[in-house]
Coordinates of C-alpha atoms in Angstrom, one line a residue:
X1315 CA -8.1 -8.7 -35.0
X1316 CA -9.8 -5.5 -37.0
X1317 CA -13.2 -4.6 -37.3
X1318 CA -13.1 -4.8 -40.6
X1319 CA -11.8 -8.2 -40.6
X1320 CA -13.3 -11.6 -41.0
X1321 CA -13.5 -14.4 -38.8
X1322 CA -13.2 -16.7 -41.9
X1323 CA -9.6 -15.1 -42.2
X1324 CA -6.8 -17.3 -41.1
X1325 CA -5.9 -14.1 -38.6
X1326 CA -2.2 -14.9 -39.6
X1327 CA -1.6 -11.2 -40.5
X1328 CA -3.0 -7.6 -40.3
X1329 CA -3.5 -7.9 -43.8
X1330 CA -6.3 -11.0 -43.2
X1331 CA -7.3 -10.2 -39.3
X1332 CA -10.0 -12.1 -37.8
X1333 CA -13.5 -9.8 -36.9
X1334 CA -14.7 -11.2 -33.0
X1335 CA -13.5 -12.0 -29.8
X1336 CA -16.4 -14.7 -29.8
X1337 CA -14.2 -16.0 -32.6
X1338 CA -10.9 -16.0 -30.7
X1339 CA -12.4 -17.2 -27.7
X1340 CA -13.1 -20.8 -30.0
X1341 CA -9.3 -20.8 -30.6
X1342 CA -7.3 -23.2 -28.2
X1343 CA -4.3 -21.1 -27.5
X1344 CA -0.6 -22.9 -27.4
X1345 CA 2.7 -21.6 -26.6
X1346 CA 4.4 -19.1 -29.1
X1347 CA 0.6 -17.5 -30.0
X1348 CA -0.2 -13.9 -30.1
X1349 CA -3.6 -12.4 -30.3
X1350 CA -2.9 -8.6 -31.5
X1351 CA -6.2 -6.4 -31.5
X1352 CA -5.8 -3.0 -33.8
X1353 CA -4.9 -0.1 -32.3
X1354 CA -7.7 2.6 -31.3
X1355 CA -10.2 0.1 -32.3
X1356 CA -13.4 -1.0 -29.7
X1357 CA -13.8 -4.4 -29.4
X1358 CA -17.3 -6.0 -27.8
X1359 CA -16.9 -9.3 -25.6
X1360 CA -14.6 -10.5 -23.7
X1361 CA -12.0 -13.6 -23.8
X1362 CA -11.0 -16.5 -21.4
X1363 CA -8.0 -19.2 -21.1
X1364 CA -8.4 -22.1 -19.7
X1365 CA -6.6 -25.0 -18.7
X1366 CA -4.2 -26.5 -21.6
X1367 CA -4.1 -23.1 -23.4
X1368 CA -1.8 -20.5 -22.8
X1369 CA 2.5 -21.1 -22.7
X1370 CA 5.2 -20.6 -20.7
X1371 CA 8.4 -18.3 -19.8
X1372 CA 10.1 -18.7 -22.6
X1373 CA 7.3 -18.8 -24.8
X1374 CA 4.0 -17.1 -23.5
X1375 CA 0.9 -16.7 -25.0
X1376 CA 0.6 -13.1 -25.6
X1377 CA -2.7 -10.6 -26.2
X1378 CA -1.7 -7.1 -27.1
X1379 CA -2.4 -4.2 -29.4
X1380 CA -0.9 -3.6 -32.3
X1381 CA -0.6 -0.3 -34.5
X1382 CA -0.7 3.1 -33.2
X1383 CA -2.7 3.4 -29.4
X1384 CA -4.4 1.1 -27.5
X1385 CA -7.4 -1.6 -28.3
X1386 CA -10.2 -1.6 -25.9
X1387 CA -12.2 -4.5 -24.8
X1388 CA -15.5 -3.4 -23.4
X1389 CA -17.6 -6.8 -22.0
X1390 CA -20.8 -7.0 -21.9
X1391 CA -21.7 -7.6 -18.3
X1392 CA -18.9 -10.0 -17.4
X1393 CA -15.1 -9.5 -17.0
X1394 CA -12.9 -8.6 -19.7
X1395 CA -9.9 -11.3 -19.8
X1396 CA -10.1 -14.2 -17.8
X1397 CA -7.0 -17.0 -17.3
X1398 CA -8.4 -19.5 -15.9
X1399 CA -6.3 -22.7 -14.2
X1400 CA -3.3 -21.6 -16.7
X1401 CA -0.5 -19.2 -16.8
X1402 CA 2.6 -18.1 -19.1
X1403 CA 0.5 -15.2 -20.5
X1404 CA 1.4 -11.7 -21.2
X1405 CA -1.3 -8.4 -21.5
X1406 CA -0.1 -5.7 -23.0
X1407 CA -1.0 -2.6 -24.2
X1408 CA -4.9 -2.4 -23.6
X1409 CA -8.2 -0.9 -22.2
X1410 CA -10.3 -2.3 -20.4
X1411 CA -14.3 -0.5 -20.0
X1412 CA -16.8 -2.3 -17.8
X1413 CA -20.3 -2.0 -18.4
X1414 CA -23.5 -0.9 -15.6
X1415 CA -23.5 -5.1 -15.1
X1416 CA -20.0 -5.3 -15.1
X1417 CA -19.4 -2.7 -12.2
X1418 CA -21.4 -5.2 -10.3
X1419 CA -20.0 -9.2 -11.4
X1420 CA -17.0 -8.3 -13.6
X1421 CA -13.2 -8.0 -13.4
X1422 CA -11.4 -5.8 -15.9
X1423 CA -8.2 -9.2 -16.2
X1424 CA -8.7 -12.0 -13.4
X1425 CA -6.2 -14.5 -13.0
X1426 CA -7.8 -17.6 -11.2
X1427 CA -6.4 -21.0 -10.1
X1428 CA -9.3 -23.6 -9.0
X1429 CA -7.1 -26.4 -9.2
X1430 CA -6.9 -28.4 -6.5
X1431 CA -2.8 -29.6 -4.9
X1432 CA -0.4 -26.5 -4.0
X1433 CA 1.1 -25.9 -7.9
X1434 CA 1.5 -22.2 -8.3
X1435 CA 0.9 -21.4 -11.8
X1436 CA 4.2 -19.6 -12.8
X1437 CA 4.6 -16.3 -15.5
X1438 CA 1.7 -13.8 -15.2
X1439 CA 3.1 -10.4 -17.2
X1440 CA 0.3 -7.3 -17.0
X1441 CA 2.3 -4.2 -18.7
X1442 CA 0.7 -0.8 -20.0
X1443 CA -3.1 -2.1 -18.8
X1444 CA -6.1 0.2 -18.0
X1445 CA -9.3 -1.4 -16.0
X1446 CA -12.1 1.2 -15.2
X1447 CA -15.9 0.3 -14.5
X1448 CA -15.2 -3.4 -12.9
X1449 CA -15.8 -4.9 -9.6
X1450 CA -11.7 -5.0 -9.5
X1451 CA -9.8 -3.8 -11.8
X1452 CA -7.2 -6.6 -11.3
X1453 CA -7.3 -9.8 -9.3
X1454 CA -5.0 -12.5 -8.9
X1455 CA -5.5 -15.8 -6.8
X1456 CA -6.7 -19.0 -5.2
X1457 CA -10.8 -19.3 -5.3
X1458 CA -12.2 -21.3 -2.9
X1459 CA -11.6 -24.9 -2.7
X1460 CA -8.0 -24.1 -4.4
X1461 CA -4.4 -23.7 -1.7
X1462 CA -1.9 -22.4 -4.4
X1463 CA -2.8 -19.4 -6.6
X1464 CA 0.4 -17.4 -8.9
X1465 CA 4.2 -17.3 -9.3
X1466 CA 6.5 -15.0 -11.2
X1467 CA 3.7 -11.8 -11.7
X1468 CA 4.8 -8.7 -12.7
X1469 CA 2.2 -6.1 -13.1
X1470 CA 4.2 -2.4 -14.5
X1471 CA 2.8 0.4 -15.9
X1472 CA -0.8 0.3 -15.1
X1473 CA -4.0 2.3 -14.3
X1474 CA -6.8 0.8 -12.5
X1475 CA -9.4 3.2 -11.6
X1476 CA -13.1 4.0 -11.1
X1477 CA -13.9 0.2 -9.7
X1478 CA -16.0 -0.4 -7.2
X1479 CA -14.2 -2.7 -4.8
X1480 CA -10.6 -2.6 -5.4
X1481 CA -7.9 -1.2 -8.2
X1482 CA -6.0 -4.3 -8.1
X1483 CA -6.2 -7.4 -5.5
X1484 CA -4.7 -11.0 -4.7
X1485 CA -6.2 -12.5 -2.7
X1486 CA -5.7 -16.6 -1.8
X1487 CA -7.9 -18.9 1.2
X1488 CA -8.1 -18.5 5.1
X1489 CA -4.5 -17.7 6.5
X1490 CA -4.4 -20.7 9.2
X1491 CA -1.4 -19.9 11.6
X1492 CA -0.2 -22.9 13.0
X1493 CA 0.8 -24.0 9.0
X1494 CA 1.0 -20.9 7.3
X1495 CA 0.9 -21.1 3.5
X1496 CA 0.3 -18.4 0.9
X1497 CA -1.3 -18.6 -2.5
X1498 CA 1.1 -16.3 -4.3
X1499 CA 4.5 -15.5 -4.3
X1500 CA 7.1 -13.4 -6.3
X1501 CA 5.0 -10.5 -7.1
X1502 CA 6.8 -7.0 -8.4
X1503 CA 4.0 -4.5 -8.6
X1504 CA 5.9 -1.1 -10.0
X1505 CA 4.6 2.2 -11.4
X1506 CA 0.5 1.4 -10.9
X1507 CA -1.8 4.0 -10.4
X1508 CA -4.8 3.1 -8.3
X1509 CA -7.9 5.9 -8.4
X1510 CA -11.1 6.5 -7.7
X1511 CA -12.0 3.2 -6.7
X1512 CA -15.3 3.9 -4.9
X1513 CA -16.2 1.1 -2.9
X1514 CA -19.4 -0.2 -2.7
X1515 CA -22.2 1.4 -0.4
X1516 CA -24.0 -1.9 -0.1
X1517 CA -21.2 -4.3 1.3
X1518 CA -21.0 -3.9 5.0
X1519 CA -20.0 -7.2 5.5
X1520 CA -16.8 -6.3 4.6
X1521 CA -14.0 -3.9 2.9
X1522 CA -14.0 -2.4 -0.4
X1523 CA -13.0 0.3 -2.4
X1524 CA -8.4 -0.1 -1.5
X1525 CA -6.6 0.9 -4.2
X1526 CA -4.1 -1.7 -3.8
X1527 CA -4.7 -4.9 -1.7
X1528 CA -2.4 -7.8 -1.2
X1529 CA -3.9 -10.7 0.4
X1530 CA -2.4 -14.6 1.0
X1531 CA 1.3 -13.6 -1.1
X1532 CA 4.7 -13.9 0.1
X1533 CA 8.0 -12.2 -1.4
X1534 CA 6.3 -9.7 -2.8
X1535 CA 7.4 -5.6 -3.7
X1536 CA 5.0 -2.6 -4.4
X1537 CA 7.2 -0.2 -5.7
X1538 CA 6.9 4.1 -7.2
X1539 CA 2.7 3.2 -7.3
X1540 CA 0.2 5.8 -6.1
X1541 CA -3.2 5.3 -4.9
X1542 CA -5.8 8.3 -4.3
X1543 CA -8.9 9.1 -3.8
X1544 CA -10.2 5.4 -3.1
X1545 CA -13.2 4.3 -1.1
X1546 CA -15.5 7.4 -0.3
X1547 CA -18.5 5.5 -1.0
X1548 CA -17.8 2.4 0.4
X1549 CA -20.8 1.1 3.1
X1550 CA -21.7 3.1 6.2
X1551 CA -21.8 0.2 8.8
X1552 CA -19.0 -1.8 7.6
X1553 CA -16.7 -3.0 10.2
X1554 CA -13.7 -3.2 7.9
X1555 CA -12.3 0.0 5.6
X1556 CA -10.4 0.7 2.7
X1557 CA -7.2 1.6 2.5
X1558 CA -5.0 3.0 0.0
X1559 CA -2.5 0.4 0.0
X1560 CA -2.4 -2.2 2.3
X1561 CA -1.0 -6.2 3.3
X1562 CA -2.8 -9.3 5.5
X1563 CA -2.4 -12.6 5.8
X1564 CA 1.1 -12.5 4.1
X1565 CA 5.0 -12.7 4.3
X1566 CA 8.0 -10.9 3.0
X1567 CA 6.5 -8.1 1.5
X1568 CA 8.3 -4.9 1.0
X1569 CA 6.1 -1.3 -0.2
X1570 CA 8.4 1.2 -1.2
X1571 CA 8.7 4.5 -3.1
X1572 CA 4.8 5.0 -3.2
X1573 CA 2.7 7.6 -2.2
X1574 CA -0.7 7.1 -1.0
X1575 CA -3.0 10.6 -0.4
X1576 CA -6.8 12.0 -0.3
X1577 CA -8.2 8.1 0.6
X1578 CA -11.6 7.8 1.9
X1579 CA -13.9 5.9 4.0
X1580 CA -17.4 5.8 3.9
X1581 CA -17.8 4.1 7.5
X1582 CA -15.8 4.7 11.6
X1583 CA -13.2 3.1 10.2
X1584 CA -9.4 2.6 8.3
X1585 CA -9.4 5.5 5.2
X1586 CA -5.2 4.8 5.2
X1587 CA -2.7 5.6 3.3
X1588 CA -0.7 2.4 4.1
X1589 CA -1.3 -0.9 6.6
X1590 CA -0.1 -3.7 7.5
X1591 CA -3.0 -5.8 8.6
X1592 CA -3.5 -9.2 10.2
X1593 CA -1.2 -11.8 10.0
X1594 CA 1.9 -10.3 8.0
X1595 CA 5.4 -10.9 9.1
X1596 CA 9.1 -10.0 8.0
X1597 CA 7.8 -7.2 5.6
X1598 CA 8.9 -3.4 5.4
X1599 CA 7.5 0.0 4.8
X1600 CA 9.7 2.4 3.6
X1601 CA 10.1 5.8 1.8
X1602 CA 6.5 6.3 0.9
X1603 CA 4.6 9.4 1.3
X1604 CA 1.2 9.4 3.2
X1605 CA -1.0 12.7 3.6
X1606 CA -4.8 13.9 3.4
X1607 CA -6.1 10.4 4.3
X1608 CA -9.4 10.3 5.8
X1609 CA -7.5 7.2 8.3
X1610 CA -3.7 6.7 9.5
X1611 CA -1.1 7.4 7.4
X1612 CA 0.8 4.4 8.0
X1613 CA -1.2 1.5 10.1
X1614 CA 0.4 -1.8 11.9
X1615 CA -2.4 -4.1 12.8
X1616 CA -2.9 -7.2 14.2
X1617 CA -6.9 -7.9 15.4
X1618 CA -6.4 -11.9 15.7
X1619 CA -4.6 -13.7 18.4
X1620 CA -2.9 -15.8 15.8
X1621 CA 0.9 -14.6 17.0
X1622 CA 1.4 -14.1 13.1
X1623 CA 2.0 -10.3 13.3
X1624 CA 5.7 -10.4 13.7
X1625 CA 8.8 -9.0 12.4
X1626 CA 8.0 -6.0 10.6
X1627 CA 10.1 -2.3 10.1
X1628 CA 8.0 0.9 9.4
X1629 CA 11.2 3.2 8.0
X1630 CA 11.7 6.3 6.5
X1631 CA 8.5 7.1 5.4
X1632 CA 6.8 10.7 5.4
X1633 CA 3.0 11.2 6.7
X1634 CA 1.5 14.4 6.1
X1635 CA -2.2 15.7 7.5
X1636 CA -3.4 12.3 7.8
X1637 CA -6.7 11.2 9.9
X1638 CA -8.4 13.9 8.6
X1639 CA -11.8 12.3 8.9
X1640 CA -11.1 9.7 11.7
X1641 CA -9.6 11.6 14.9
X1642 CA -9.3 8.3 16.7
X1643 CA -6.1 7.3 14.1
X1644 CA -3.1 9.0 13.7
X1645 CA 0.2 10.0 11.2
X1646 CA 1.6 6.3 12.7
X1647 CA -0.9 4.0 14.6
X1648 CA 0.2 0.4 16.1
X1649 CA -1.6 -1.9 17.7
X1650 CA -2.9 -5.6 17.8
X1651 CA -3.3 -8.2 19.7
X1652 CA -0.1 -10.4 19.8
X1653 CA 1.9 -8.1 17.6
X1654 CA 5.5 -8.6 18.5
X1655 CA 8.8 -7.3 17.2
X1656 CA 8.0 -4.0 15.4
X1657 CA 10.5 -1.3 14.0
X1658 CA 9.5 2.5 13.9
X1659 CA 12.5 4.5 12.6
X1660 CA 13.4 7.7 10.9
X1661 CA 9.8 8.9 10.0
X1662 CA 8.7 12.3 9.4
X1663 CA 5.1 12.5 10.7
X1664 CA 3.6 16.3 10.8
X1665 CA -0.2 16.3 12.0
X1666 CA -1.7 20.4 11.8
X1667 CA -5.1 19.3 13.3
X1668 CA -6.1 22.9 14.4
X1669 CA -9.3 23.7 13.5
X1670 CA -9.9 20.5 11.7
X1671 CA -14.2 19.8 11.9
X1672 CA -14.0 16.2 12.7
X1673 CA -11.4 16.8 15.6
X1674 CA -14.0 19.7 17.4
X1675 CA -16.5 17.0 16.6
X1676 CA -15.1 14.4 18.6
X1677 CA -13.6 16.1 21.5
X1678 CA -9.8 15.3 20.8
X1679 CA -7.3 15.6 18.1
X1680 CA -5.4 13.0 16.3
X1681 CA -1.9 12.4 17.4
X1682 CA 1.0 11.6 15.4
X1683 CA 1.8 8.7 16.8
X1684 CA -0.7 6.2 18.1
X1685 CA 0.3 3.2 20.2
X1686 CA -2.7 1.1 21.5
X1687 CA -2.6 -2.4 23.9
X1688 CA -1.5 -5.5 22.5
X1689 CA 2.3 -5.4 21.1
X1690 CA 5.5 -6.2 22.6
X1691 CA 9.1 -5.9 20.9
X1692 CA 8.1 -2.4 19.6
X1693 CA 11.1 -0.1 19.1
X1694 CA 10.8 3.3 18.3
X1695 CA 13.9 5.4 17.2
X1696 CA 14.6 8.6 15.5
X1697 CA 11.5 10.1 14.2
X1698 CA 9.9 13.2 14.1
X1699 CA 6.8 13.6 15.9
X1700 CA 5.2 16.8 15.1
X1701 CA 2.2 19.0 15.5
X1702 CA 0.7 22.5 15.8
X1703 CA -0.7 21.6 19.4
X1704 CA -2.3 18.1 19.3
X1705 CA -1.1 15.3 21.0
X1706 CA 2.6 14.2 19.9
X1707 CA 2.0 10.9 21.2
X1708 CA -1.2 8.8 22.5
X1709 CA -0.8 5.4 24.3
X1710 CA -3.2 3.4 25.3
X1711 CA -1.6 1.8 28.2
X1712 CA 2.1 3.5 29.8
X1713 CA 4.1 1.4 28.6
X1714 CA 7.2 -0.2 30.3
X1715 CA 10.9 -0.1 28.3
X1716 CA 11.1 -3.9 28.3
X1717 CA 8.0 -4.1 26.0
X1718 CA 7.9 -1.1 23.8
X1719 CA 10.9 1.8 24.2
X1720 CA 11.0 5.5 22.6
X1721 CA 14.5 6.9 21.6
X1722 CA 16.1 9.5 20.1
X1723 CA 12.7 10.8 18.8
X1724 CA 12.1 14.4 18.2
X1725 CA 8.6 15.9 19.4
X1726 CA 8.2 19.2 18.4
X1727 CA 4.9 21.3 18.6
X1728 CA 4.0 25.0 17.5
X1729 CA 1.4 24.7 20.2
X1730 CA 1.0 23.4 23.2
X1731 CA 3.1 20.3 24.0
X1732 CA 1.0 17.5 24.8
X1733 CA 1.9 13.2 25.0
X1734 CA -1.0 11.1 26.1
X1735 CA 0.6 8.3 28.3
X1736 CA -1.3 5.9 30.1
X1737 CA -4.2 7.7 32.2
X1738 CA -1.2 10.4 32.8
X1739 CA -0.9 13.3 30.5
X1740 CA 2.6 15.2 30.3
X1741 CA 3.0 19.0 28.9
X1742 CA 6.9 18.7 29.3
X1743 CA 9.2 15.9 27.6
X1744 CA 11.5 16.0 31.2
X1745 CA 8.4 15.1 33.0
X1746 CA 7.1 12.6 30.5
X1747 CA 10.7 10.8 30.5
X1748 CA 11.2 10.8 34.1
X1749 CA 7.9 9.1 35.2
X1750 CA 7.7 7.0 32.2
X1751 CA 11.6 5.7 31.8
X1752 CA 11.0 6.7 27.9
X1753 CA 13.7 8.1 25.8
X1754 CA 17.1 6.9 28.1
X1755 CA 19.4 5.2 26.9
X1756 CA 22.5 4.0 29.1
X1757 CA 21.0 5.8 32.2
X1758 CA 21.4 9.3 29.9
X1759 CA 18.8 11.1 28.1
X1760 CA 17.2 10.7 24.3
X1761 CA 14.7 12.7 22.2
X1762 CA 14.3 16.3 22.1
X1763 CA 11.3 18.8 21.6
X1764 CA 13.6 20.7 19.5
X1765 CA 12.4 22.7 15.6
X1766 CA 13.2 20.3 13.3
X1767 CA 12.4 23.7 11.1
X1768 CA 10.1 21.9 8.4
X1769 CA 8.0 23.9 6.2
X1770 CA 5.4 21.5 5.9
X1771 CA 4.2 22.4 9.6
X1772 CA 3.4 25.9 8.6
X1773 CA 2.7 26.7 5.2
X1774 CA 0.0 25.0 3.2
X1775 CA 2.1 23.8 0.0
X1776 CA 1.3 22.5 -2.8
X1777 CA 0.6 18.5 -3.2
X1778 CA 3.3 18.0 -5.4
X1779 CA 6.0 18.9 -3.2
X1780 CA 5.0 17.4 -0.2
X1781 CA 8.1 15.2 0.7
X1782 CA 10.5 18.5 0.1
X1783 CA 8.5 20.6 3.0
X1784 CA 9.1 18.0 5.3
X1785 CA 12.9 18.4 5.0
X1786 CA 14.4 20.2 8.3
X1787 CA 16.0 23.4 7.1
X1788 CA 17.4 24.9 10.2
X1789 CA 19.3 28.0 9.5
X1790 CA 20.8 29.3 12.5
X1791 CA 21.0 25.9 14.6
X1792 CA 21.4 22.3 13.5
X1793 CA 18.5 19.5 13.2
X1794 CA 18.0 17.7 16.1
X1795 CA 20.2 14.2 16.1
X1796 CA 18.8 10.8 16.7
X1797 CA 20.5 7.4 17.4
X1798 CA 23.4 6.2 15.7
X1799 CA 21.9 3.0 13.6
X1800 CA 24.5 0.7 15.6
X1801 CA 22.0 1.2 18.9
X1802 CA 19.4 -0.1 17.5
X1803 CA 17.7 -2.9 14.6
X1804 CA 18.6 -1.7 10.9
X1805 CA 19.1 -2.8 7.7
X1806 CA 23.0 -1.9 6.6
X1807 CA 24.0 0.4 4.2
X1808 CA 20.8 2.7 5.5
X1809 CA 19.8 5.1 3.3
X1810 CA 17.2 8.1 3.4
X1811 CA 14.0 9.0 1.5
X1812 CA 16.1 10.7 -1.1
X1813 CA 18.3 7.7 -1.5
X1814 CA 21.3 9.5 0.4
X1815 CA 23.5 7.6 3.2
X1816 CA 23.0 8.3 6.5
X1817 CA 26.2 9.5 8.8
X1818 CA 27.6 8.5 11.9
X1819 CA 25.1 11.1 13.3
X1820 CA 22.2 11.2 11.6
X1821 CA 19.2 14.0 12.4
X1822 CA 15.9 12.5 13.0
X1823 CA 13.0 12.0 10.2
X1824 CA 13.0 10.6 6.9
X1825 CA 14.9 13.0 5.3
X1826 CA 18.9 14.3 6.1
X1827 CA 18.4 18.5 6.0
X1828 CA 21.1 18.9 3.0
X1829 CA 19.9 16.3 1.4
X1830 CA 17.5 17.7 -1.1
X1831 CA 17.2 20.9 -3.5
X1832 CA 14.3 23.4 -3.1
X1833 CA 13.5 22.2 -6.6
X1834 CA 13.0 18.4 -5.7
X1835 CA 9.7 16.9 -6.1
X1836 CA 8.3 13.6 -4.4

């Protein structure tokens, strides 16, 4: 397709292209076809597939640019590439512009399955894509009426940004826990950049403006994406937030490698980094990088007594200055009501809250770890816990061993040292451990309050190098030691954020203190 084509071309070539997208839309698609729009060149309209068009793996139907840059599509009101009840397609290699309207009723490439039965729809490939000025940017799922949504989707290389209610979403219908299903499965979602998705100050009935939102999918892997500045004008009085990226109603899901900074809320709640939300099970957090979120920077949730929220690790991950708006949060914050069987390990969280406006505001500062009522199963190893005189630790209830144990944690402040157990509040770790039964092991004594000597505590640095600061670099004693990974739940093999293998006695955090040049970036 060209501008200065013809639709009465046979579109066989570059040398006879046809002129409209109205005209391709009256095309029935079959397997092997290829819709290429030039290169640099604006196209008006939009297209859609439907049922019986479109290919397979071995031979999708593809729409792409050809020629030197991208095509853009820019719709007039509605979304820009629908797939409707079909699959085996590959985008490629375009841009996406929404319109005033299409802010408001559009999606920049929707993938939708209405059919009814549970036939996942298998090959969805979204490469080199960029959606700005839709509702969503992306979505892929089950609409109402329909159980099974998309298989086999790989989305790479692709910037969704200035939506208003999400970069890129899947989303499937109501997780029922007693026969748990999931519209979408194997997902790999790698190298997306989700931005300035606003939110929208009107919806208070529920979330909007995440960067990245997986709803209703199983195996799936987010992996070396970044989401920022999402949701600051999402609605006032909404119950439900954004979040930078974040899972519910889901299984087997594993974000790594992804950093998730400067996300907003408009409303008294979420403004994460990451979460795991209602409803997900046997899924893993690991070396991402949270910091200058309005919310948590990494959230386990469960708010339904469903017994659903199971079976998840939260590892090796680096939080940074989070809850910067939202006191009430924290670097790490679990809770939920039957959440069971939870994994905190080798995290770096540094909270430097003094001063902060919305802290004096409040009353209290955020902690950097937050453990609220509802869990049981919850293990806590290794980590660094610190802060320049907030709370190291707030729990809602003083907890006993047999339901939620603290080991080999390091909780270190340039302040003041302050844990909130219980109704009790402890300024020493001795007195803390010896009421509560905390960090013991074998009748001897875990943890320490020791300087894990990380930069990132003291020196406002640069964004950029955020996961080097939080490296200890202990000169003239050595990094406090956790657990060996035999005492407690870990993958083998474990690794750290910079991809080096952990010892037999590894230091605390997400990050072995030789393990990285001054040079190293995130």
């Amino acid at each position: 397709m060209s501008p200065d084509g013809d639709d009465k071309n046979d579109g066989m070539s570059a040398a006879r292209p046809w002129r409209t997208l109205d005209h391709a839309n009256g095309v029935r698609f079959q397997p092997g076809d290829r819709l290429r729009l030039q290169g640099g060149a604006r196209f008006r309209g939009s297209l859609t597939l439907e049922k019986g068009e479109a290919g397979s793996a071995a031979r999708p139907v593809v729409i792409e640019s050809y020629g030197t840059g991208r095509a853009t599509i820019a719709p007039r009101g509605t979304s820009a590439i629908t797939v409707r009840n079909t699959a085996g397609v590959e985008i490629r290699n375009l841009a996406l512009v929404g319109d005033r309207k299409a802010l408001r009723e559009g999606v920049g490439i929707a993938f939708r399955n209405t059919l009814p039965g549970a036939r996942r729809l298998g090959h969805v490939r979204i490469t080199h894509v960029e959606a700005q000025g839709f509702q969503n940017g992306i979505s892929v799922g089950a609409d109402p009426g329909a159980a099974a949504g998309f298989s086999d989707v790989r989305i790479t290389d692709v910037s969704v940004h200035h939506n208003l209610e999400a970069g890129l979403a899947f989303y499937g219908p109501a997780f029922d826990a007693d026969r748990p299903a999931y519209a979408n499965e194997r997902l790999r979602i790698e190298r997306v950049k989700a931005y300035a998705n606003t939110g929208d100050p009107k919806s208070d009935g529920r979330n909007t403006g995440s960067g990245i939102a997986l709803g209703s999918v199983r195996d799936a892997q987010v992996v070396r994406s970044v989401a920022h500045d999402n949701g600051a004008r999402s609605a006032r009085d909404a119950e439900e937030g954004p979040e930078g990226v974040w899972v519910y109603d889901s299984t087997r899901v594993l974000l790594e490698h992804n950093t998730s900074y400067r996300n907003r809320t408009g409303s008294h709640v979420d403004g994460g980094g990451f979460g795991l939300d209602n409803n997900v099970s046997d899924s893993v957090m690991q070396y991402n990088l949270a910091h200058g979120n309005d919310g948590p920077g990494f959230l386990v949730y469960s708010g339904k007594p469903t017994g659903a929220h199971r079976n998840n690790v939260v590892r090796f991950n680096m939080s940074w200055d989070d809850a910067r708006k939202l006191p009430e949060y924290g670097g790490i914050v679990a809770y939920g009501t039957r959440m069971s069987e939870l994994d905190i390990y080798h995290n770096t969280v540094v909270m430097r809250t003094e001063g902060l406006a919305s802290a004096e505001a409040a009353g209290y500062r955020p902690p950097a770890l937050r453990l609220r009522d509802g869990m049981r199963g919850v293990r806590v190893h290794n980590n660094i816990f610190a802060t320049d005189g907030g709370p190291l630790v707030e729990a809602q209830s003083a907890y006993a061993p047999s339901r939620l144990v603290l080991q080999g944690n390091d909780y270190y402040s340039s302040g003041s040292w302050d844990l909130g157990w219980g109704t009790q509040r402890y300024a020493a770790l001795d007195d803390w451990r010896t009421t509560s039964r905390q960090e013991v092991l074998g009748g001897q004594p875990t943890g320490s309050d020791e300087d894990p000597c990380l930069r990132g505590l003291a020196a406002d640095v640069a964004e950029g190098s955020g996961a080097v600061n939080l490296v200890p670099r202990c000169e003239q004693t050595a990094a406090p030691v956790g657990l060996e990974a035999r005492q407690f739940k870990a993958a083998p093999r474990l690794v750290d954020y910079f991809g080096n293998r952990l010892g037999q006695s590894p230091t605390v955090g997400a990050a072995q203190p030789t393990t990285v040049s001054e040079s190293a970036g995130e």
